[in-house]
């Protein structure tokens, strides 16, 4: 834990104040210090610009968020219902490539956050199981003006925790992934500062769950989000979560 803390302080540099617990000492609003997370306080890219760059129209990269033979009838029906909403209700289906670096081509992380390894075989954790239907089968739909997302999720047998049910950590990972895509497209949210979850019911493997993610507020260059995981008919509540993301603009790649 000590090593992890030292790594965060050294990596986040001027952003490290956000990683410390809040002081209980009262402060005057006029004299309260403001965290500086980037050289520019106002982020230049609009939500539409972020979505346009993220959702590349012409690419030969595999989109893992497209239907495959493992998708159940419930998964396909829900997918088609939301796909219809992309035609006239401002919803956007987000592609899902193998690595986040493929989503942000032409951009790079700010100095100090670049990976030192020269290996290129990176994978998003929720796309690390290649065999269809065995791990994470999911698709995310995003609503730019409302800054919210819907994730349709069909967990495969490789995600088992209790016999026949999904592992709690597997659900947390997908919540974090949905949070991160929503936070980035809503306003340059790049890094998870905190994530809290409360479980209510187990998700059966092979069933379909729906994750509803919304941006609650954006302030002090932090993005606050909430998530509810429930059944498709909204009758069974699985879990709820909240997360805070660091707002930091990506740099142009030379």
Tab-separated table of C-alpha atoms in Angstrom, residues 137-233:
chain	number	residue	atom	x	y	z
A	137	UNK	CA	-20.074	-9.597	-23.948
A	138	UNK	CA	-21.225	-6.003	-23.774
A	139	UNK	CA	-22.066	-2.895	-25.744
A	140	UNK	CA	-22.259	0.725	-24.570
A	141	UNK	CA	-24.668	3.358	-25.889
A	142	UNK	CA	-23.897	6.991	-25.047
A	143	UNK	CA	-26.155	10.066	-25.034
A	144	UNK	CA	-23.924	13.154	-25.558
A	145	UNK	CA	-26.354	15.915	-24.547
A	146	UNK	CA	-27.547	14.098	-21.415
A	147	UNK	CA	-24.062	12.772	-20.561
A	148	UNK	CA	-25.257	9.299	-19.715
A	149	UNK	CA	-24.664	5.758	-20.940
A	150	UNK	CA	-26.402	2.417	-21.074
A	151	UNK	CA	-24.301	-0.752	-21.055
A	152	UNK	CA	-25.900	-4.055	-22.030
A	153	UNK	CA	-23.923	-6.882	-20.436
A	154	UNK	CA	-24.056	-10.646	-20.911
A	155	UNK	CA	-21.494	-12.354	-18.606
A	156	UNK	CA	-19.936	-15.610	-19.768
A	157	UNK	CA	-18.792	-18.654	-17.739
A	158	UNK	CA	-15.197	-17.405	-17.362
A	159	UNK	CA	-16.493	-14.620	-15.092
A	160	UNK	CA	-17.841	-16.957	-12.420
A	161	UNK	CA	-17.693	-16.119	-8.728
A	162	UNK	CA	-20.316	-18.011	-6.712
A	163	UNK	CA	-21.320	-21.144	-8.662
A	164	UNK	CA	-23.458	-20.061	-11.597
A	165	UNK	CA	-23.154	-16.345	-10.872
A	166	UNK	CA	-20.824	-13.538	-11.879
A	167	UNK	CA	-17.814	-12.618	-9.748
A	168	UNK	CA	-18.281	-9.271	-7.996
A	169	UNK	CA	-14.920	-8.043	-9.248
A	170	UNK	CA	-15.932	-8.748	-12.833
A	171	UNK	CA	-18.946	-6.479	-12.440
A	172	UNK	CA	-16.815	-3.753	-10.845
A	173	UNK	CA	-14.410	-3.903	-13.786
A	174	UNK	CA	-17.195	-3.352	-16.312
A	175	UNK	CA	-18.709	-0.557	-14.230
A	176	UNK	CA	-15.301	1.140	-14.194
A	177	UNK	CA	-14.979	0.658	-17.954
A	178	UNK	CA	-18.426	2.171	-18.570
A	179	UNK	CA	-17.629	4.994	-16.155
A	180	UNK	CA	-14.370	5.722	-17.973
A	181	UNK	CA	-15.904	5.903	-21.447
A	182	UNK	CA	-18.733	8.114	-20.170
A	183	UNK	CA	-16.354	10.373	-18.245
A	184	UNK	CA	-13.997	10.773	-21.188
A	185	UNK	CA	-16.705	11.604	-23.707
A	186	UNK	CA	-18.493	13.910	-21.267
A	187	UNK	CA	-15.442	16.000	-20.478
A	188	UNK	CA	-11.955	14.498	-20.654
A	189	UNK	CA	-12.288	12.160	-17.658
A	190	UNK	CA	-9.164	10.010	-17.833
A	191	UNK	CA	-8.291	8.395	-14.503
A	192	UNK	CA	-10.383	6.783	-11.763
A	193	UNK	CA	-9.851	8.619	-8.485
A	194	UNK	CA	-12.379	6.578	-6.510
A	195	UNK	CA	-15.020	3.919	-7.067
A	196	UNK	CA	-17.534	2.694	-4.502
A	197	UNK	CA	-20.062	-0.121	-4.931
A	198	UNK	CA	-22.869	-1.749	-2.976
A	199	UNK	CA	-24.135	-5.181	-4.022
A	200	UNK	CA	-27.753	-6.276	-3.687
A	201	UNK	CA	-28.363	-9.381	-5.844
A	202	UNK	CA	-26.216	-11.820	-7.813
A	203	UNK	CA	-26.167	-11.753	-11.621
A	204	UNK	CA	-26.643	-15.205	-13.192
A	205	UNK	CA	-24.075	-16.154	-15.807
A	206	UNK	CA	-25.554	-16.011	-19.310
A	207	UNK	CA	-28.276	-13.543	-18.322
A	208	UNK	CA	-28.361	-9.929	-19.473
A	209	UNK	CA	-27.891	-7.000	-17.118
A	210	UNK	CA	-28.226	-3.300	-17.858
A	211	UNK	CA	-25.851	-0.712	-16.418
A	212	UNK	CA	-27.172	2.849	-16.295
A	213	UNK	CA	-24.418	5.435	-15.907
A	214	UNK	CA	-24.949	9.176	-15.498
A	215	UNK	CA	-22.696	12.166	-14.916
A	216	UNK	CA	-23.911	13.771	-11.697
A	217	UNK	CA	-21.704	16.846	-11.817
A	218	UNK	CA	-18.396	18.228	-13.046
A	219	UNK	CA	-16.503	20.511	-10.693
A	220	UNK	CA	-12.919	21.257	-9.618
A	221	UNK	CA	-11.809	19.321	-12.703
A	222	UNK	CA	-13.352	16.133	-11.377
A	223	UNK	CA	-16.247	14.203	-12.916
A	224	UNK	CA	-18.723	12.560	-10.548
A	225	UNK	CA	-20.720	9.603	-11.886
A	226	UNK	CA	-23.318	7.122	-10.672
A	227	UNK	CA	-24.265	3.654	-11.900
A	228	UNK	CA	-27.187	1.310	-11.316
A	229	UNK	CA	-26.991	-2.320	-12.445
A	230	UNK	CA	-30.331	-4.035	-12.886
A	231	UNK	CA	-32.230	-6.577	-14.961
A	232	UNK	CA	-33.554	-5.605	-18.381
A	233	UNK	CA	-37.106	-5.329	-17.039
